[in-house]
PDB file of C-alpha atoms and ligand atoms in Angstrom:
ATOM      1  CA  UNK A   1      29.996 127.580  94.909  1.00  0.00           C
ATOM      2  CA  UNK A   2      26.429 126.956  95.810  1.00  0.00           C
ATOM      3  CA  UNK A   3      24.487 124.661  97.394  1.00  0.00           C
ATOM      4  CA  UNK A   4      21.662 122.436  95.905  1.00  0.00           C
ATOM      5  CA  UNK A   5      19.228 119.379  96.731  1.00  0.00           C
ATOM      6  CA  UNK A   6      20.384 116.689  93.694  1.00  0.00           C
ATOM      7  CA  UNK A   7      17.045 115.870  91.633  1.00  0.00           C
ATOM      8  CA  UNK A   8      18.111 115.746  87.932  1.00  0.00           C
ATOM      9  CA  UNK A   9      19.576 112.409  86.995  1.00  0.00           C
ATOM     10  CA  UNK A  10      23.028 113.830  86.322  1.00  0.00           C
ATOM     11  CA  UNK A  11      23.297 115.683  89.807  1.00  0.00           C
ATOM     12  CA  UNK A  12      22.122 112.563  91.379  1.00  0.00           C
ATOM     13  CA  UNK A  13      24.681 110.407  89.966  1.00  0.00           C
ATOM     14  CA  UNK A  14      27.631 113.046  91.092  1.00  0.00           C
ATOM     15  CA  UNK A  15      25.859 112.796  94.767  1.00  0.00           C
ATOM     16  CA  UNK A  16      26.367 109.085  94.891  1.00  0.00           C
ATOM     17  CA  UNK A  17      29.533 108.885  93.088  1.00  0.00           C
ATOM     18  CA  UNK A  18      31.303 111.732  95.565  1.00  0.00           C
ATOM     19  CA  UNK A  19      29.894 109.719  98.575  1.00  0.00           C
ATOM     20  CA  UNK A  20      31.094 106.377  97.146  1.00  0.00           C
ATOM     21  CA  UNK A  21      34.423 107.821  96.175  1.00  0.00           C
ATOM     22  CA  UNK A  22      35.153 109.733  99.728  1.00  0.00           C
ATOM     23  CA  UNK A  23      33.266 107.288 102.275  1.00  0.00           C
ATOM     24  CA  UNK A  24      33.394 103.540 100.327  1.00  0.00           C
ATOM     25  CA  UNK A  25      36.043 103.497  97.889  1.00  0.00           C
ATOM     26  CA  UNK A  26      38.814 103.583 100.093  1.00  0.00           C
ATOM     27  CA  UNK A  27      37.748 100.422 102.063  1.00  0.00           C
ATOM     28  CA  UNK A  28      37.331  98.630  98.807  1.00  0.00           C
ATOM     29  CA  UNK A  29      33.278  98.334  98.898  1.00  0.00           C
ATOM     30  CA  UNK A  30      31.880  98.098  95.797  1.00  0.00           C
ATOM     31  CA  UNK A  31      29.760 100.913  93.992  1.00  0.00           C
ATOM     32  CA  UNK A  32      26.077 100.561  95.375  1.00  0.00           C
ATOM     33  CA  UNK A  33      27.634 100.030  99.131  1.00  0.00           C
ATOM     34  CA  UNK A  34      26.757 103.905  99.868  1.00  0.00           C
ATOM     35  CA  UNK A  35      23.478 103.668  99.676  1.00  0.00           C
ATOM     36  CA  UNK A  36      20.632 102.687 101.840  1.00  0.00           C
ATOM     37  CA  UNK A  37      16.808 102.344 102.289  1.00  0.00           C
ATOM     38  CA  UNK A  38      16.275 105.988 103.950  1.00  0.00           C
ATOM     39  CA  UNK A  39      17.894 107.407 100.927  1.00  0.00           C
ATOM     40  CA  UNK A  40      14.494 107.494  99.433  1.00  0.00           C
ATOM     41  CA  UNK A  41      13.013 109.606 102.608  1.00  0.00           C
ATOM     42  CA  UNK A  42      15.869 111.740 103.354  1.00  0.00           C
ATOM     43  CA  UNK A  43      16.934 115.089 102.530  1.00  0.00           C
ATOM     44  CA  UNK A  44      20.356 115.219 100.345  1.00  0.00           C
ATOM     45  CA  UNK A  45      22.222 118.428  99.585  1.00  0.00           C
ATOM     46  CA  UNK A  46      25.000 118.894  97.547  1.00  0.00           C
ATOM     47  CA  UNK A  47      27.438 121.345  96.965  1.00  0.00           C
ATOM     48  CA  UNK A  48      28.572 122.528  93.231  1.00  0.00           C
ATOM     49  CA  UNK A  49      31.325 124.620  92.053  1.00  0.00           C
ATOM     50  CA  UNK A  50      30.839 127.349  89.510  1.00  0.00           C
ATOM     51  CA  UNK A  51      31.260 124.533  86.798  1.00  0.00           C
ATOM     52  CA  UNK A  52      28.616 122.707  88.329  1.00  0.00           C
ATOM     53  CA  UNK A  53      31.257 119.822  89.737  1.00  0.00           C
ATOM     54  CA  UNK A  54      30.092 118.248  93.394  1.00  0.00           C
ATOM     55  CA  UNK A  55      32.864 119.090  95.526  1.00  0.00           C
ATOM     56  CA  UNK A  56      30.453 118.167  99.088  1.00  0.00           C
ATOM     57  CA  UNK A  57      27.649 116.143  99.796  1.00  0.00           C
ATOM     58  CA  UNK A  58      25.577 115.310 102.956  1.00  0.00           C
ATOM     59  CA  UNK A  59      21.953 113.840 104.208  1.00  0.00           C
ATOM     60  CA  UNK A  60      19.601 114.223 106.525  1.00  0.00           C
ATOM     61  CA  UNK A  61      17.001 111.989 107.942  1.00  0.00           C
ATOM     62  CA  UNK A  62      14.597 111.650 110.906  1.00  0.00           C
ATOM     63  CA  UNK A  63      14.538 108.850 113.410  1.00  0.00           C
ATOM     64  CA  UNK A  64      11.780 109.993 115.053  1.00  0.00           C
ATOM     65  CA  UNK A  65       9.297 113.416 115.295  1.00  0.00           C
ATOM     66  CA  UNK A  66      11.745 115.416 116.967  1.00  0.00           C
ATOM     67  CA  UNK A  67      15.479 113.869 116.438  1.00  0.00           C
ATOM     68  CA  UNK A  68      17.141 114.122 113.050  1.00  0.00           C
ATOM     69  CA  UNK A  69      20.441 112.281 112.173  1.00  0.00           C
ATOM     70  CA  UNK A  70      23.241 113.381 109.921  1.00  0.00           C
ATOM     71  CA  UNK A  71      24.569 110.793 107.251  1.00  0.00           C
ATOM     72  CA  UNK A  72      27.214 110.179 104.687  1.00  0.00           C
ATOM     73  CA  UNK A  73      28.960 113.581 104.765  1.00  0.00           C
ATOM     74  CA  UNK A  74      31.689 113.886 102.660  1.00  0.00           C
ATOM     75  CA  UNK A  75      33.829 116.557 100.806  1.00  0.00           C
ATOM     76  CA  UNK A  76      36.124 115.892  97.906  1.00  0.00           C
ATOM     77  CA  UNK A  77      39.778 115.250  98.989  1.00  0.00           C
ATOM     78  CA  UNK A  78      40.987 118.197  97.114  1.00  0.00           C
ATOM     79  CA  UNK A  79      38.600 120.320  98.682  1.00  0.00           C
ATOM     80  CA  UNK A  80      38.350 119.725 102.240  1.00  0.00           C
ATOM     81  CA  UNK A  81      39.249 122.193 104.990  1.00  0.00           C
ATOM     82  CA  UNK A  82      37.720 125.331 103.173  1.00  0.00           C
ATOM     83  CA  UNK A  83      34.764 125.459 105.148  1.00  0.00           C
ATOM     84  CA  UNK A  84      32.547 123.166 102.654  1.00  0.00           C
ATOM     85  CA  UNK A  85      31.894 120.441 105.102  1.00  0.00           C
ATOM     86  CA  UNK A  86      30.816 123.159 107.736  1.00  0.00           C
ATOM     87  CA  UNK A  87      28.331 124.638 105.408  1.00  0.00           C
ATOM     88  CA  UNK A  88      26.646 121.642 104.146  1.00  0.00           C
ATOM     89  CA  UNK A  89      26.464 120.337 107.892  1.00  0.00           C
ATOM     90  CA  UNK A  90      24.906 124.290 108.694  1.00  0.00           C
ATOM     91  CA  UNK A  91      22.210 123.389 105.792  1.00  0.00           C
ATOM     92  CA  UNK A  92      21.395 120.508 107.141  1.00  0.00           C
ATOM     93  CA  UNK A  93      20.921 121.626 110.453  1.00  0.00           C
ATOM     94  CA  UNK A  94      18.703 124.530 108.990  1.00  0.00           C
ATOM     95  CA  UNK A  95      16.322 122.273 107.162  1.00  0.00           C
ATOM     96  CA  UNK A  96      16.061 120.230 110.292  1.00  0.00           C
ATOM     97  CA  UNK A  97      14.841 122.890 112.624  1.00  0.00           C
ATOM     98  CA  UNK A  98      12.338 123.878 109.630  1.00  0.00           C
ATOM     99  CA  UNK A  99      10.748 120.258 109.723  1.00  0.00           C
ATOM    100  CA  UNK A 100      10.619 120.739 113.742  1.00  0.00           C
ATOM    101  CA  UNK A 101      13.840 118.559 114.845  1.00  0.00           C
ATOM    102  CA  UNK A 102      14.786 119.436 118.325  1.00  0.00           C
ATOM    103  CA  UNK A 103      18.459 117.800 118.265  1.00  0.00           C
ATOM    104  CA  UNK A 104      20.509 116.349 115.766  1.00  0.00           C
ATOM    105  CA  UNK A 105      22.397 112.508 116.255  1.00  0.00           C
ATOM    106  CA  UNK A 106      25.523 111.557 114.152  1.00  0.00           C
ATOM    107  CA  UNK A 107      27.871 108.765 114.088  1.00  0.00           C
ATOM    108  CA  UNK A 108      31.253 110.214 113.569  1.00  0.00           C
ATOM    109  CA  UNK A 109      34.212 108.821 112.285  1.00  0.00           C
ATOM    110  CA  UNK A 110      36.843 109.239 115.298  1.00  0.00           C
ATOM    111  CA  UNK A 111      38.891 111.221 112.333  1.00  0.00           C
ATOM    112  CA  UNK A 112      36.176 113.401 111.999  1.00  0.00           C
ATOM    113  CA  UNK A 113      35.506 114.235 115.872  1.00  0.00           C
ATOM    114  CA  UNK A 114      37.034 117.658 115.825  1.00  0.00           C
ATOM    115  CA  UNK A 115      35.211 118.800 112.751  1.00  0.00           C
ATOM    116  CA  UNK A 116      31.757 117.796 114.878  1.00  0.00           C
ATOM    117  CA  UNK A 117      33.176 119.378 117.982  1.00  0.00           C
ATOM    118  CA  UNK A 118      33.603 122.430 116.432  1.00  0.00           C
ATOM    119  CA  UNK A 119      30.144 122.490 115.115  1.00  0.00           C
ATOM    120  CA  UNK A 120      28.982 122.006 118.338  1.00  0.00           C
ATOM    121  CA  UNK A 121      27.972 118.493 118.713  1.00  0.00           C
ATOM    122  CA  UNK A 122      29.186 116.645 122.143  1.00  0.00           C
ATOM    123  CA  UNK A 123      29.800 112.664 122.353  1.00  0.00           C
ATOM    124  CA  UNK A 124      27.646 110.740 123.851  1.00  0.00           C
ATOM    125  CA  UNK A 125      29.321 107.432 123.519  1.00  0.00           C
ATOM    126  CA  UNK A 126      30.108 104.726 121.367  1.00  0.00           C
ATOM    127  CA  UNK A 127      28.438 104.574 118.027  1.00  0.00           C
ATOM    128  CA  UNK A 128      28.719 101.623 115.293  1.00  0.00           C
ATOM    129  CA  UNK A 129      31.880  99.847 113.909  1.00  0.00           C
ATOM    130  CA  UNK A 130      32.172  99.577 109.841  1.00  0.00           C
ATOM    131  CA  UNK A 131      33.915  97.032 108.152  1.00  0.00           C
ATOM    132  CA  UNK A 132      35.084  95.814 111.599  1.00  0.00           C
ATOM    133  CA  UNK A 133      37.761  98.779 111.644  1.00  0.00           C
ATOM    134  CA  UNK A 134      36.337 102.492 111.349  1.00  0.00           C
ATOM    135  CA  UNK A 135      34.868 102.664 114.483  1.00  0.00           C
ATOM    136  CA  UNK A 136      32.296 105.666 115.045  1.00  0.00           C
ATOM    137  CA  UNK A 137      31.130 108.033 118.355  1.00  0.00           C
ATOM    138  CA  UNK A 138      27.925 108.597 118.545  1.00  0.00           C
ATOM    139  CA  UNK A 139      27.223 112.638 118.856  1.00  0.00           C
ATOM    140  CA  UNK A 140      24.669 114.998 119.387  1.00  0.00           C
ATOM    141  CA  UNK A 141      23.482 118.704 119.396  1.00  0.00           C
ATOM    142  CA  UNK A 142      20.314 120.613 120.534  1.00  0.00           C
ATOM    143  CA  UNK A 143      18.897 122.931 118.035  1.00  0.00           C
TER     144      UNK A 143
HETATM  145  C1  COA B   1      34.966 115.527 107.984  1.00  0.00           C
HETATM  146  C2  COA B   1      34.779 116.488 106.695  1.00  0.00           C
HETATM  147  C3  COA B   1      33.256 116.284 106.013  1.00  0.00           C
HETATM  148  C4  COA B   1      34.905 117.976 107.010  1.00  0.00           C
HETATM  149  O1  COA B   1      34.528 119.234 106.042  1.00  0.00           O
HETATM  150  P1  COA B   1      35.747 120.289 105.417  1.00  0.00           P
HETATM  151  O2  COA B   1      34.741 120.745 104.629  1.00  0.00           O
HETATM  152  O3  COA B   1      36.899 119.089 105.673  1.00  0.00           O
HETATM  153  O4  COA B   1      35.890 120.904 106.848  1.00  0.00           O
HETATM  154  P2  COA B   1      35.613 122.477 107.387  1.00  0.00           P
HETATM  155  O5  COA B   1      37.013 123.310 106.148  1.00  0.00           O
HETATM  156  O6  COA B   1      34.092 123.212 106.807  1.00  0.00           O
HETATM  157  O7  COA B   1      35.782 122.761 108.542  1.00  0.00           O
HETATM  158  C5  COA B   1      35.174 123.612 109.734  1.00  0.00           C
HETATM  159  C6  COA B   1      36.047 123.299 111.034  1.00  0.00           C
HETATM  160  O8  COA B   1      36.279 121.806 111.244  1.00  0.00           O
HETATM  161  C7  COA B   1      37.920 121.890 111.185  1.00  0.00           C
HETATM  162  N1  COA B   1      37.851 120.108 110.882  1.00  0.00           N
HETATM  163  C8  COA B   1      37.740 119.774 109.607  1.00  0.00           C
HETATM  164  N2  COA B   1      38.051 118.546 109.391  1.00  0.00           N
HETATM  165  C9  COA B   1      38.649 118.324 110.851  1.00  0.00           C
HETATM  166  C10 COA B   1      38.902 117.028 111.229  1.00  0.00           C
HETATM  167  N3  COA B   1      38.882 115.954 110.261  1.00  0.00           N
HETATM  168  N4  COA B   1      39.324 116.943 112.508  1.00  0.00           N
HETATM  169  C11 COA B   1      39.591 118.000 113.058  1.00  0.00           C
HETATM  170  N5  COA B   1      38.682 119.203 112.295  1.00  0.00           N
HETATM  171  C12 COA B   1      38.561 119.183 111.604  1.00  0.00           C
HETATM  172  C13 COA B   1      38.387 122.554 110.524  1.00  0.00           C
HETATM  173  O9  COA B   1      39.921 123.020 110.758  1.00  0.00           O
HETATM  174  C14 COA B   1      37.267 124.041 110.342  1.00  0.00           C
HETATM  175  O10 COA B   1      37.726 124.562 112.131  1.00  0.00           O
HETATM  176  P3  COA B   1      38.122 126.019 112.071  1.00  0.00           P
HETATM  177  O11 COA B   1      37.287 126.830 111.480  1.00  0.00           O
HETATM  178  O12 COA B   1      38.601 126.206 113.308  1.00  0.00           O
HETATM  179  O13 COA B   1      39.601 126.444 111.037  1.00  0.00           O
HETATM  180  C15 COA B   1      35.548 116.212 105.635  1.00  0.00           C
HETATM  181  O14 COA B   1      36.685 116.458 105.770  1.00  0.00           O
HETATM  182  C16 COA B   1      35.637 114.749 104.616  1.00  0.00           C
HETATM  183  O15 COA B   1      34.516 114.546 103.851  1.00  0.00           O
HETATM  184  N6  COA B   1      36.343 113.987 105.416  1.00  0.00           N
HETATM  185  C17 COA B   1      36.273 112.538 104.786  1.00  0.00           C
HETATM  186  C18 COA B   1      35.095 111.910 105.107  1.00  0.00           C
HETATM  187  C19 COA B   1      34.660 111.970 106.320  1.00  0.00           C
HETATM  188  O16 COA B   1      35.603 111.223 107.340  1.00  0.00           O
HETATM  189  N7  COA B   1      33.393 111.982 106.693  1.00  0.00           N
HETATM  190  C20 COA B   1      33.069 112.292 108.218  1.00  0.00           C
HETATM  191  C21 COA B   1      32.034 110.625 108.284  1.00  0.00           C
HETATM  192  S1  COA B   1      31.453 110.629 109.651  1.00  0.00           S
END
């Protein structure tokens, strides 16, 4: 396993496909719904196995010069709970620190709250609601 920045068309295809499969397809959302306008100026990280197949992805963008935000954390179903999500998150945090961030915020799905708490994030209050059914909790970690 190793973490790369997806750049080639093939890697980018795998990157967005995993995002869609884990975060959008279960809610019957079409392909394309997994992307947004901040993708163009974000850091994208992807963990690949020894056959170059994507197993985990995550994204980092900046809301201000000191505040970074993590979005679209997704691990392939059969690879969850093996430490790969943690490795992606830690690599995004390292990148945030390198780029000058003082803190990271994110909107956690309730089902993933425990994961972020283990990684040192604190709940701040309600985050956004997705598709009228997935509620999120705004979390923050000081770097
Ligand atoms: C949430 C997710 C990114 C975590 O990645 P992962 O690779 O499965 O998690 P890891 O194996 O790195 O877990 C790290 C720690 O968090 C814990 N953890 C992982 N997922 C958890 C969850 N959903 N609830 C509570 N704890 C969790 C693990 O048990 C582990 O703890 P430990 O070190 O004490 O054993 C991944 O499971 C996933 O993609 N889930 C579906 C999509 C999703 O919810 N994405 C987040 C949207 S905000």
